[in-house]
CSV table of N, CA, C and O in Angstrom, one decimal:
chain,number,residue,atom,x,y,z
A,184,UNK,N,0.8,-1.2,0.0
A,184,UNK,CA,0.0,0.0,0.0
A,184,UNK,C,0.9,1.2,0.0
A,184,UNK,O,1.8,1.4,0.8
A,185,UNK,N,0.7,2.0,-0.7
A,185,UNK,CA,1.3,3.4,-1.1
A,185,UNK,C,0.8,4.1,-0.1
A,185,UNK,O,-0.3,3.8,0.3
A,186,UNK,N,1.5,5.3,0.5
A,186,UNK,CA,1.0,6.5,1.3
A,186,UNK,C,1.5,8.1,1.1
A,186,UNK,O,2.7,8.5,1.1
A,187,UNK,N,0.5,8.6,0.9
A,187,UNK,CA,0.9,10.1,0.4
A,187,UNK,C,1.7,10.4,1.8
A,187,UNK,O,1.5,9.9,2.9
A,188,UNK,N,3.0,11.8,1.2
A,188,UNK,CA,3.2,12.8,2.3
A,188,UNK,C,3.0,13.8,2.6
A,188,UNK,O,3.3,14.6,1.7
A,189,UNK,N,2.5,14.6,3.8
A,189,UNK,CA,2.5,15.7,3.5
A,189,UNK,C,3.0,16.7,4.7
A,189,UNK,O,3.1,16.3,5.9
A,190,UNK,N,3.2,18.0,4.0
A,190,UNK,CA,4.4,18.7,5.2
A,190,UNK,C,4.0,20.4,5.6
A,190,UNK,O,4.2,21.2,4.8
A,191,UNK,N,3.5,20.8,6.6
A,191,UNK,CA,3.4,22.4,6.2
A,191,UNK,C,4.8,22.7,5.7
A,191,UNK,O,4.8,23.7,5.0
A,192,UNK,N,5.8,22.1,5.9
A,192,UNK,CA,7.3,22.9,5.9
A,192,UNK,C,7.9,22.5,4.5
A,192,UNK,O,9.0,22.1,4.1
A,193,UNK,N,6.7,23.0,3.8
A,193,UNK,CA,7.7,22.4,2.3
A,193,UNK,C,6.7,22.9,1.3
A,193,UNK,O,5.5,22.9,1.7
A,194,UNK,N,7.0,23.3,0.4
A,194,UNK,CA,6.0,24.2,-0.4
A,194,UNK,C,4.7,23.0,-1.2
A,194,UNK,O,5.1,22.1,-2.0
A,195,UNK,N,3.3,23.3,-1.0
A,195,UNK,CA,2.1,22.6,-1.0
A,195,UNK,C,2.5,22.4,-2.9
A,195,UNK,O,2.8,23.4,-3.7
A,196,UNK,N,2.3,20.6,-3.2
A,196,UNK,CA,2.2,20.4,-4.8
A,196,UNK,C,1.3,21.7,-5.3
A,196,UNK,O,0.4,22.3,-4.7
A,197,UNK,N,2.0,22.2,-6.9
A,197,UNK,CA,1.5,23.1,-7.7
A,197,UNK,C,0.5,22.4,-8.7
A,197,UNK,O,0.0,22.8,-9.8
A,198,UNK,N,0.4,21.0,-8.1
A,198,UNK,CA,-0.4,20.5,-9.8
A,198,UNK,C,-0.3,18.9,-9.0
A,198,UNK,O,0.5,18.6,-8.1
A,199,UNK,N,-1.5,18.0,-9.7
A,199,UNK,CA,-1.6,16.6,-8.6
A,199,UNK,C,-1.1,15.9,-8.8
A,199,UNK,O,-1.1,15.1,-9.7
A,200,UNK,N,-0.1,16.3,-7.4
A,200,UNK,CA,0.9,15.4,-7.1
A,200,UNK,C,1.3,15.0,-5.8
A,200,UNK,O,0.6,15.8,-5.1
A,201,UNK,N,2.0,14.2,-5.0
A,201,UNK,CA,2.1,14.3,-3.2
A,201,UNK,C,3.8,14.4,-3.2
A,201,UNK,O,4.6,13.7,-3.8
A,202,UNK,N,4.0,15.7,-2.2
A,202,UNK,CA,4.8,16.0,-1.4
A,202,UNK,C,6.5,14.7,-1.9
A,202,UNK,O,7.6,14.7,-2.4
A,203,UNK,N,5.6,13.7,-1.2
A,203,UNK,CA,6.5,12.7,-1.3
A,203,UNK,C,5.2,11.6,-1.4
A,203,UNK,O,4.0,11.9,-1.5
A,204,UNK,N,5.6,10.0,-1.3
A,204,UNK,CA,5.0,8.5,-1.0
A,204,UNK,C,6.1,8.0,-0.8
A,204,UNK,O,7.2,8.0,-1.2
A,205,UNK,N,5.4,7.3,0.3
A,205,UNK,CA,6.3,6.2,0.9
A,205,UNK,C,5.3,4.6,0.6
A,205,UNK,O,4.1,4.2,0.8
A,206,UNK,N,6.3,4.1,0.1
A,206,UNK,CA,5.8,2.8,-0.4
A,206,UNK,C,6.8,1.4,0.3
A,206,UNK,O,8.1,1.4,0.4
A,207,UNK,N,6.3,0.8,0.6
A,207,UNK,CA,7.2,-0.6,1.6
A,207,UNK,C,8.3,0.3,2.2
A,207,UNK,O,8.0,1.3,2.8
A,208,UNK,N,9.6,-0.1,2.0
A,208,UNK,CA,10.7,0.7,2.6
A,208,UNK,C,11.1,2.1,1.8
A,208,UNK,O,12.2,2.7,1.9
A,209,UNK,N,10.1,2.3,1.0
A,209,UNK,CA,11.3,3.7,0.4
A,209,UNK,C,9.8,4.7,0.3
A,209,UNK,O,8.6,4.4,0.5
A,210,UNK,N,10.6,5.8,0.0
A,210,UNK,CA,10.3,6.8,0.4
A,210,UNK,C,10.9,7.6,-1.3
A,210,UNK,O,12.1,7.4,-1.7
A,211,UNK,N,9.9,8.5,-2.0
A,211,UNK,CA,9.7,8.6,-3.4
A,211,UNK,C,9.4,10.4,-2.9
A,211,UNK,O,8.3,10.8,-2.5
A,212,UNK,N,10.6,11.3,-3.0
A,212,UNK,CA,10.0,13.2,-2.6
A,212,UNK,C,9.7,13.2,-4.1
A,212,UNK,O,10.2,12.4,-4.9
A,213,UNK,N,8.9,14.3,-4.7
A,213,UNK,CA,8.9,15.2,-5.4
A,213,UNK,C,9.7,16.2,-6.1
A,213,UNK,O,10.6,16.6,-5.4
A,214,UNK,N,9.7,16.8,-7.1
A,214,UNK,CA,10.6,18.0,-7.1
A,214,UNK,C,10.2,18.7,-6.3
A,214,UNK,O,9.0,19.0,-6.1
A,215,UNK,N,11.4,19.2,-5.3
A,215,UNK,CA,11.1,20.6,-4.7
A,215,UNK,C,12.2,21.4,-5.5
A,215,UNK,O,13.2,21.0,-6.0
A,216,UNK,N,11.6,22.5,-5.4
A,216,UNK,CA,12.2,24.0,-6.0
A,216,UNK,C,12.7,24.7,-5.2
A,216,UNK,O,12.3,24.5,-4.1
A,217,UNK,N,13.3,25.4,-5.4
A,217,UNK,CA,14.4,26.3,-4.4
A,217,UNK,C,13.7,27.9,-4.4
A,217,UNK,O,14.4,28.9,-4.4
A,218,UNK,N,12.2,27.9,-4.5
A,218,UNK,CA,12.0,29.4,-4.6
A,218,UNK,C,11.1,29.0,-3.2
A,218,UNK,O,10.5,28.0,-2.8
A,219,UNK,N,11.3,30.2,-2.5
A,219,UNK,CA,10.6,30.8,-0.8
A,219,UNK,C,10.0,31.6,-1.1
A,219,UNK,O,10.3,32.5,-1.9
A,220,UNK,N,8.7,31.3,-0.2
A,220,UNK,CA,7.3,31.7,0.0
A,220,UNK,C,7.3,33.1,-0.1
A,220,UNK,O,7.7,33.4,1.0
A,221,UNK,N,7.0,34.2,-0.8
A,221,UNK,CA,6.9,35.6,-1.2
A,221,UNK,C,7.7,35.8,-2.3
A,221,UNK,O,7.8,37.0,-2.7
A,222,UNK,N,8.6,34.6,-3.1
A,222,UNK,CA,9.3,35.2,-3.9
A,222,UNK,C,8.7,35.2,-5.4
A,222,UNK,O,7.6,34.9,-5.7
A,223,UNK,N,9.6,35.7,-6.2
A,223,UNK,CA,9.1,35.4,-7.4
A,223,UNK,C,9.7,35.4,-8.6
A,223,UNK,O,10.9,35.4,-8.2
A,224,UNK,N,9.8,35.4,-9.7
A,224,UNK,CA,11.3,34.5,-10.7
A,224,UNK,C,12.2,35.6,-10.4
A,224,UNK,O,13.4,35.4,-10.2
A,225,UNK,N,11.4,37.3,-10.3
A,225,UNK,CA,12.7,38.1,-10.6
A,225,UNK,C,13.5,38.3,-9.5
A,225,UNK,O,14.6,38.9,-9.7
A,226,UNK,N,13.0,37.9,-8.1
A,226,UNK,CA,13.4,38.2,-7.1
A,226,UNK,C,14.4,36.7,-5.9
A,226,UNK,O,14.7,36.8,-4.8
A,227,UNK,N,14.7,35.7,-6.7
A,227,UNK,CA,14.6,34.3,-6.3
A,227,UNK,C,16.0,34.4,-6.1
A,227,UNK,O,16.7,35.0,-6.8
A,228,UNK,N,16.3,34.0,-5.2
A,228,UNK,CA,17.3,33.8,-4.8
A,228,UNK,C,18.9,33.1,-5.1
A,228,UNK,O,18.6,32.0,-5.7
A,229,UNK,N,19.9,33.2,-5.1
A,229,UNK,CA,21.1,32.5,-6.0
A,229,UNK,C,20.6,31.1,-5.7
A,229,UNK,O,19.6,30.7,-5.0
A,230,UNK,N,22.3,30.5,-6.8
A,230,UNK,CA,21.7,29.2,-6.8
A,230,UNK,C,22.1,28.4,-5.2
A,230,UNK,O,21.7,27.2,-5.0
A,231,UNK,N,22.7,28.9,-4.4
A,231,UNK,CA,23.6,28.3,-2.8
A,231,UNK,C,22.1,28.4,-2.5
A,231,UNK,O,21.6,27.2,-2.3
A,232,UNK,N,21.3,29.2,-2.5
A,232,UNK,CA,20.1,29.7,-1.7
A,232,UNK,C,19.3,28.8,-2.1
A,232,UNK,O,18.5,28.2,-1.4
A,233,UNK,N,19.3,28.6,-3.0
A,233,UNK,CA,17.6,27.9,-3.8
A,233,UNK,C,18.2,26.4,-3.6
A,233,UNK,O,17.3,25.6,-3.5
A,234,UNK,N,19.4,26.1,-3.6
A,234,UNK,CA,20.3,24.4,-3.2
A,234,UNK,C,19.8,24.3,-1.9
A,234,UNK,O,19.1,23.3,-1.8
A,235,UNK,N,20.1,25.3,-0.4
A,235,UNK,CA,19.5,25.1,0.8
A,235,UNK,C,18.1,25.1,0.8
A,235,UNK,O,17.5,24.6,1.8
A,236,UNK,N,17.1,25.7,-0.3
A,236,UNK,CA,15.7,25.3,0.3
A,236,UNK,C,15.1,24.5,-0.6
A,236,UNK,O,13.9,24.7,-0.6
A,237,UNK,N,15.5,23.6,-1.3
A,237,UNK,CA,15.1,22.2,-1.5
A,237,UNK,C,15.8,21.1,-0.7
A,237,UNK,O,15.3,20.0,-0.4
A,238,UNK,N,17.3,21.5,-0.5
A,238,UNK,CA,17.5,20.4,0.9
A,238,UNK,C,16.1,20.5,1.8
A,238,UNK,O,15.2,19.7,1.9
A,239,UNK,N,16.1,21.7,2.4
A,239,UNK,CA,15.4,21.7,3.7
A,239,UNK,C,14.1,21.2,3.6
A,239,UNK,O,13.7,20.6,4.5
A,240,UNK,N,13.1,21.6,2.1
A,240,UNK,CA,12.1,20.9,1.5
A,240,UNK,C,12.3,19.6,1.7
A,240,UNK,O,11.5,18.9,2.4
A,241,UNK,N,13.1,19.1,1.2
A,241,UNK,CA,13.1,17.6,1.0
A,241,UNK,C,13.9,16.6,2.5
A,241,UNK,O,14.2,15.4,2.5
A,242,UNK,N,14.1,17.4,3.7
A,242,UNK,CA,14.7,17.0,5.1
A,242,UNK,C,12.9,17.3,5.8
A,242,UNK,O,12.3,16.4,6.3
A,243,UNK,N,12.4,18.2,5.8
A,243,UNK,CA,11.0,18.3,5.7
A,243,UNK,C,9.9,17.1,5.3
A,243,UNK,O,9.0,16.8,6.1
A,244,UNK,N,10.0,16.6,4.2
A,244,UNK,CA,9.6,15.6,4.1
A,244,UNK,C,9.6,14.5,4.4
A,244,UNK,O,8.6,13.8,4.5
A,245,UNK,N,10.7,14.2,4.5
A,245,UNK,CA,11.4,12.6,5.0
A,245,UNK,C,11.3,12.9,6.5
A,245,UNK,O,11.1,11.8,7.0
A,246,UNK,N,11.2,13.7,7.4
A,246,UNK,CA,11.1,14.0,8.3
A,246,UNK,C,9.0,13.7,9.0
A,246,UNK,O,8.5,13.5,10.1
A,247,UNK,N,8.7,13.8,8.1
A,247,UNK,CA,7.1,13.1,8.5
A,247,UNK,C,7.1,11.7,8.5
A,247,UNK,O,6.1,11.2,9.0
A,248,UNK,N,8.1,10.8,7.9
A,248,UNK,CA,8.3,9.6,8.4
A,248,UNK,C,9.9,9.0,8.9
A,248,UNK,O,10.5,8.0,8.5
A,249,UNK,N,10.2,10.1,9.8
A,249,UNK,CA,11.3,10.1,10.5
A,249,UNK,C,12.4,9.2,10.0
A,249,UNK,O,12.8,8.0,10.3
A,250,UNK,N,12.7,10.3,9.0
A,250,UNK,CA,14.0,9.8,8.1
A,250,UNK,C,14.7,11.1,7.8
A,250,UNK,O,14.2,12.2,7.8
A,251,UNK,N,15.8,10.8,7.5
A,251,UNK,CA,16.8,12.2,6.9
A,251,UNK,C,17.4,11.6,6.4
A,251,UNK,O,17.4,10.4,6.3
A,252,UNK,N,18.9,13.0,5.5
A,252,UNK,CA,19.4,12.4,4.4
A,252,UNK,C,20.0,11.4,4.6
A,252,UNK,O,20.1,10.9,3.4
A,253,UNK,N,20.7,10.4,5.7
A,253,UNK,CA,21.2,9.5,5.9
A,253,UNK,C,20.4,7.9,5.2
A,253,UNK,O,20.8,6.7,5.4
A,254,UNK,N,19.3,8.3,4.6
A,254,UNK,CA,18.3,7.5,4.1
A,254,UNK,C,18.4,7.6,2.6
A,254,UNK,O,18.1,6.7,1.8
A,255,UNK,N,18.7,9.1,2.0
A,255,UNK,CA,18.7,8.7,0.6
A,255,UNK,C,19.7,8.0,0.2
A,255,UNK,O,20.8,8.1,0.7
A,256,UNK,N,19.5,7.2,-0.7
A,256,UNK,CA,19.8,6.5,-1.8
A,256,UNK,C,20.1,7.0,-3.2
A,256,UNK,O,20.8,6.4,-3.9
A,257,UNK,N,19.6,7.9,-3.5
A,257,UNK,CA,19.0,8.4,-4.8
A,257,UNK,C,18.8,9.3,-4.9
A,257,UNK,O,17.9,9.6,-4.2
A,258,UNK,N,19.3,10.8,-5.8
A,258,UNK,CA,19.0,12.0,-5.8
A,258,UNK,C,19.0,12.3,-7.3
A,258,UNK,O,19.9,11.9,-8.0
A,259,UNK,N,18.0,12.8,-7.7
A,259,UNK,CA,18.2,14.0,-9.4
A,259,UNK,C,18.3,15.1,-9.6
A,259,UNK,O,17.1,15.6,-9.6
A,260,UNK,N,19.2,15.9,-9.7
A,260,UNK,CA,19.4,17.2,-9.4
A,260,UNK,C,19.6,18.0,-10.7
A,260,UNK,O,20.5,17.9,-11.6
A,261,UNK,N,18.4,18.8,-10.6
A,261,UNK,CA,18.2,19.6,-12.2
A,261,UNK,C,18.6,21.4,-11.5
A,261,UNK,O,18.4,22.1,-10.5
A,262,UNK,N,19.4,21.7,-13.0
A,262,UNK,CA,19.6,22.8,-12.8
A,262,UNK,C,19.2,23.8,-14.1
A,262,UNK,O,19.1,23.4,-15.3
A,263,UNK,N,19.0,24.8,-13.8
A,263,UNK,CA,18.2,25.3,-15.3
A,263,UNK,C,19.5,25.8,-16.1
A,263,UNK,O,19.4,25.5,-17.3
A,264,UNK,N,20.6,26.4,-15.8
A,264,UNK,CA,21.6,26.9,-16.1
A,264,UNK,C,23.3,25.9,-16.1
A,264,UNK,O,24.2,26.5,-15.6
A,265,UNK,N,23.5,25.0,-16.3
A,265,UNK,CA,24.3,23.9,-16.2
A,265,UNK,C,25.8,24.2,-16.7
A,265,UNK,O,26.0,24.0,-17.9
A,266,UNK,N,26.7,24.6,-15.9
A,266,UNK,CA,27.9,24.8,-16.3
A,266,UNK,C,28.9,24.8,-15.1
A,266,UNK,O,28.6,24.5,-13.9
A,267,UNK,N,29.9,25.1,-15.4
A,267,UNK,CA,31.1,24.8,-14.1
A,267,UNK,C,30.8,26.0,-12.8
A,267,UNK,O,31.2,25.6,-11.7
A,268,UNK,N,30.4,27.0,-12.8
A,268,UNK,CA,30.0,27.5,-12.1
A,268,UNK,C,28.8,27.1,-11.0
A,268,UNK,O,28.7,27.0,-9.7
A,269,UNK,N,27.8,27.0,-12.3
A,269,UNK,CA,26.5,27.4,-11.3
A,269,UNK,C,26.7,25.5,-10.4
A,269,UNK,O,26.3,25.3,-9.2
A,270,UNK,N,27.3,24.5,-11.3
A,270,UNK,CA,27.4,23.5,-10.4
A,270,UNK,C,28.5,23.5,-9.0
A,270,UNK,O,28.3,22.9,-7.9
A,271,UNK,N,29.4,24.3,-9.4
A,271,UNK,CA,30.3,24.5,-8.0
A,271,UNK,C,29.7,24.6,-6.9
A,271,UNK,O,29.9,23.8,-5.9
A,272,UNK,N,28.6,26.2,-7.1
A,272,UNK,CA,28.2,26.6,-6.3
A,272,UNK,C,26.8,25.7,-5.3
A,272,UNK,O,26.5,25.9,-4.1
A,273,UNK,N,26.1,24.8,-6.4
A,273,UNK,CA,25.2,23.7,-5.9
A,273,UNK,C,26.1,22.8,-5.1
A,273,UNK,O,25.7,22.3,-4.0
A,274,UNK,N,27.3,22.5,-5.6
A,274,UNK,CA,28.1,21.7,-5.1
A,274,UNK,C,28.2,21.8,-3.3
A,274,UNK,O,28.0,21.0,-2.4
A,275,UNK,N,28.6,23.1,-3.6
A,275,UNK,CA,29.3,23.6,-2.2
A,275,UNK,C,28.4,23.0,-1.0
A,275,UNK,O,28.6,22.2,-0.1
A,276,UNK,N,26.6,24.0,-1.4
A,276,UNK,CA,26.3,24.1,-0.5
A,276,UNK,C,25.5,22.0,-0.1
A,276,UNK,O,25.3,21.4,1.0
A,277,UNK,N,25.3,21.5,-1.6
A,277,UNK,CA,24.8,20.2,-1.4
A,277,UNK,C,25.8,19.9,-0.4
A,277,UNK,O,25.5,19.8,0.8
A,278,UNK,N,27.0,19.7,-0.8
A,278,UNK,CA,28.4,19.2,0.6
A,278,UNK,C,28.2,18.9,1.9
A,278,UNK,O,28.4,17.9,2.6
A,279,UNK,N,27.5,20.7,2.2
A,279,UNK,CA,27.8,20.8,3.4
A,279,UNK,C,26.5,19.9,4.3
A,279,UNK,O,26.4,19.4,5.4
A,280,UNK,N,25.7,20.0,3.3
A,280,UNK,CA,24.2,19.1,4.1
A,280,UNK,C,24.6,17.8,3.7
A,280,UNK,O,23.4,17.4,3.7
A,281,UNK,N,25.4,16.6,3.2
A,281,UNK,CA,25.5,15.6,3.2
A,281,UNK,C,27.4,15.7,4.0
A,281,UNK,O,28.3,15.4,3.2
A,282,UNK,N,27.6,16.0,4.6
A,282,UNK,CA,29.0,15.9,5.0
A,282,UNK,C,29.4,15.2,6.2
A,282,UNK,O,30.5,14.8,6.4
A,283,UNK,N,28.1,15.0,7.2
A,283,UNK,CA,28.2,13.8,8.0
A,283,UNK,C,27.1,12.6,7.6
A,283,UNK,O,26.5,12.0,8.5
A,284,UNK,N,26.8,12.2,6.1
A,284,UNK,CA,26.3,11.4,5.9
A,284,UNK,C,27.3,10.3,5.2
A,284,UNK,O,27.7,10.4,4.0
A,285,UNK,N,27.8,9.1,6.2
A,285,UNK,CA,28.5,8.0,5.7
A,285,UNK,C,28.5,7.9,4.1
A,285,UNK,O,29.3,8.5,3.4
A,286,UNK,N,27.7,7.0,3.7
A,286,UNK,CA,27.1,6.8,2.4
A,286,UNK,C,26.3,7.4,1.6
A,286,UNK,O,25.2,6.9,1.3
A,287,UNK,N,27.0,8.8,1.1
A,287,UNK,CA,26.8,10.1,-0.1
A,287,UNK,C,25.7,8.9,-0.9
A,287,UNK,O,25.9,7.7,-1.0
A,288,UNK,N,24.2,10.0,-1.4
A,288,UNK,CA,23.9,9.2,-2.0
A,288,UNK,C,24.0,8.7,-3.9
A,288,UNK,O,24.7,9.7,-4.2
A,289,UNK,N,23.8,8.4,-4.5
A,289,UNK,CA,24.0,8.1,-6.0
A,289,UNK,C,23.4,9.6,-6.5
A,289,UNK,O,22.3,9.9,-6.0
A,290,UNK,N,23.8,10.3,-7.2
A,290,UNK,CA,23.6,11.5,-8.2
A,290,UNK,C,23.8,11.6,-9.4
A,290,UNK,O,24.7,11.1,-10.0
A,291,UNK,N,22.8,12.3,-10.2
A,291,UNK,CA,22.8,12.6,-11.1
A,291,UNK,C,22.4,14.4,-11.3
A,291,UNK,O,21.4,15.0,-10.8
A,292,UNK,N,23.0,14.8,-11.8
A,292,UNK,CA,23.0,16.5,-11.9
A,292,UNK,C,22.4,16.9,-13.5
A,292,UNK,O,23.0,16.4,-14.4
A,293,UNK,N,21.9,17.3,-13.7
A,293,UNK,CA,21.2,17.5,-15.5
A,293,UNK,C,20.9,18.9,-15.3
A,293,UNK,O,20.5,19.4,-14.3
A,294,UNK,N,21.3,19.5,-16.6
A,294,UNK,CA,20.7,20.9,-16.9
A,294,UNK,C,18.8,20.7,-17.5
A,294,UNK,O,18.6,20.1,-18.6
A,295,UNK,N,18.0,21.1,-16.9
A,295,UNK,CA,17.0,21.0,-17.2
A,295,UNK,C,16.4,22.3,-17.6
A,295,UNK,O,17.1,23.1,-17.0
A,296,UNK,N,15.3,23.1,-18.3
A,296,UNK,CA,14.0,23.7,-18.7
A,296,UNK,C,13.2,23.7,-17.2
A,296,UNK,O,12.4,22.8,-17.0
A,297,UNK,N,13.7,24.8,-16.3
A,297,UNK,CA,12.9,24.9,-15.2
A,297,UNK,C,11.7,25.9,-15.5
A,297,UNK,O,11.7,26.6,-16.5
A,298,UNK,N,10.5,25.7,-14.5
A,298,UNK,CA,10.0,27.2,-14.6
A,298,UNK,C,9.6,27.7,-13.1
A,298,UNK,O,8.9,27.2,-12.2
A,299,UNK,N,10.3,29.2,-13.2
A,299,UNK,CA,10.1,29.5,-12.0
A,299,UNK,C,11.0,29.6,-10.8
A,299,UNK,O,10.9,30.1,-9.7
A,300,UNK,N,12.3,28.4,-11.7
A,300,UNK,CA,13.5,28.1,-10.2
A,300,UNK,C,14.3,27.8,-10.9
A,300,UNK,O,13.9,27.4,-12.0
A,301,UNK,N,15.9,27.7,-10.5
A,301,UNK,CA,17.1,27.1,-11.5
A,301,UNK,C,17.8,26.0,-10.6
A,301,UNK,O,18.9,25.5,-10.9
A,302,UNK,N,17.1,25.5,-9.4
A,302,UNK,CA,17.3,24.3,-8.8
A,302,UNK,C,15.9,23.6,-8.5
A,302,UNK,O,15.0,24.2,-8.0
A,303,UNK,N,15.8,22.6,-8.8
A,303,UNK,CA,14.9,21.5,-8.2
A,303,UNK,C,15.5,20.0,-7.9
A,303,UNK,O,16.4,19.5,-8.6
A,304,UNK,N,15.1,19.5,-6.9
A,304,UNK,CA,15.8,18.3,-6.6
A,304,UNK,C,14.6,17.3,-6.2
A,304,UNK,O,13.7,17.5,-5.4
A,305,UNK,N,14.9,15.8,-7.0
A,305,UNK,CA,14.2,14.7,-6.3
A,305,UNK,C,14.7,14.0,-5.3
A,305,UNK,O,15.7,14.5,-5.0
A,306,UNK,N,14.3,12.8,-4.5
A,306,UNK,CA,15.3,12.0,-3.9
A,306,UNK,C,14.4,11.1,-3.8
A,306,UNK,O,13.2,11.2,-3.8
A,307,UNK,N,15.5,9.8,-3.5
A,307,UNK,CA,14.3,8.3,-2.6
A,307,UNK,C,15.2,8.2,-2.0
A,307,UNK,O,16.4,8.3,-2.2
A,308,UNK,N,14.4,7.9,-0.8
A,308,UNK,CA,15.2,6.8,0.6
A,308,UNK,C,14.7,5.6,0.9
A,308,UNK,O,13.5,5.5,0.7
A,309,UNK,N,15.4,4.7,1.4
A,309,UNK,CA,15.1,3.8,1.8
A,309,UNK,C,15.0,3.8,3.5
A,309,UNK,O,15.8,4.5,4.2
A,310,UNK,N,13.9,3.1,4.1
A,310,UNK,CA,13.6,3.3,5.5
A,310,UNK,C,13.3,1.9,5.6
A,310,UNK,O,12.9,1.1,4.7
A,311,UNK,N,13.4,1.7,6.9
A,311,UNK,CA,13.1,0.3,8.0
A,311,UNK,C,11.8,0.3,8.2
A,311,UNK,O,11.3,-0.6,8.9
């Protein structure tokens, strides 16, 4: 049996979809976007900034079935702008929120056709 997630602390699906599902042991987030609540495309924050609030989106989520990043497995990390920069700077701040996690999880980073944000990130975890 599949189960929706849902979080005040994470920006409410824009179109039908759930937060996250958790199905047997894993755990399926959504994209979250790196844009905060009052902003808007012209006003959105760099990319370090918009990298910490889809972490925190998606620590938010896994956190309604008491898990954190030490649980993902799996990350997709879309950037609208894809080059040695703007990845550094995802780099940095992704680092610092996986830096006491043992086993970093599998990544993939893609320049993607955002709208609205130039970071979004998926993840699955696996949980007990």
């Amino acid at each position: 049996m599949k189960e929706a997630i849902q979080t005040l602390n994470a920006p409410k699906p824009s179109g039908p979809y759930s937060q996250g599902v958790k199905k047997d042991q894993f755990i399926f987030v959504s994209g979250q976007d790196g844009v905060q609540p009052g902003e808007d495309e012209e006003n959105r924050g760099s990319i370090a900034e918009q990298t910490e609030a889809c972490l925190d989106h998606i620590k938010s989520i896994l956190s309604e079935k008491d898990a954190d990043l030490n649980a993902i497995v799996h990350m997709t990390c879309h950037l609208a702008d894809l080059n040695g920069q703007t990845v550094q700077e995802f780099n940095r701040v992704y680092e610092m929120y996986f830096r006491n996690v043992e086993v970093k999880p599998a990544r993939i980073t893609v320049g993607s056709q955002l709208l609205g944000t130039d970071v979004e990130i998926t993840a699955i975890a696996a949980v007990e």
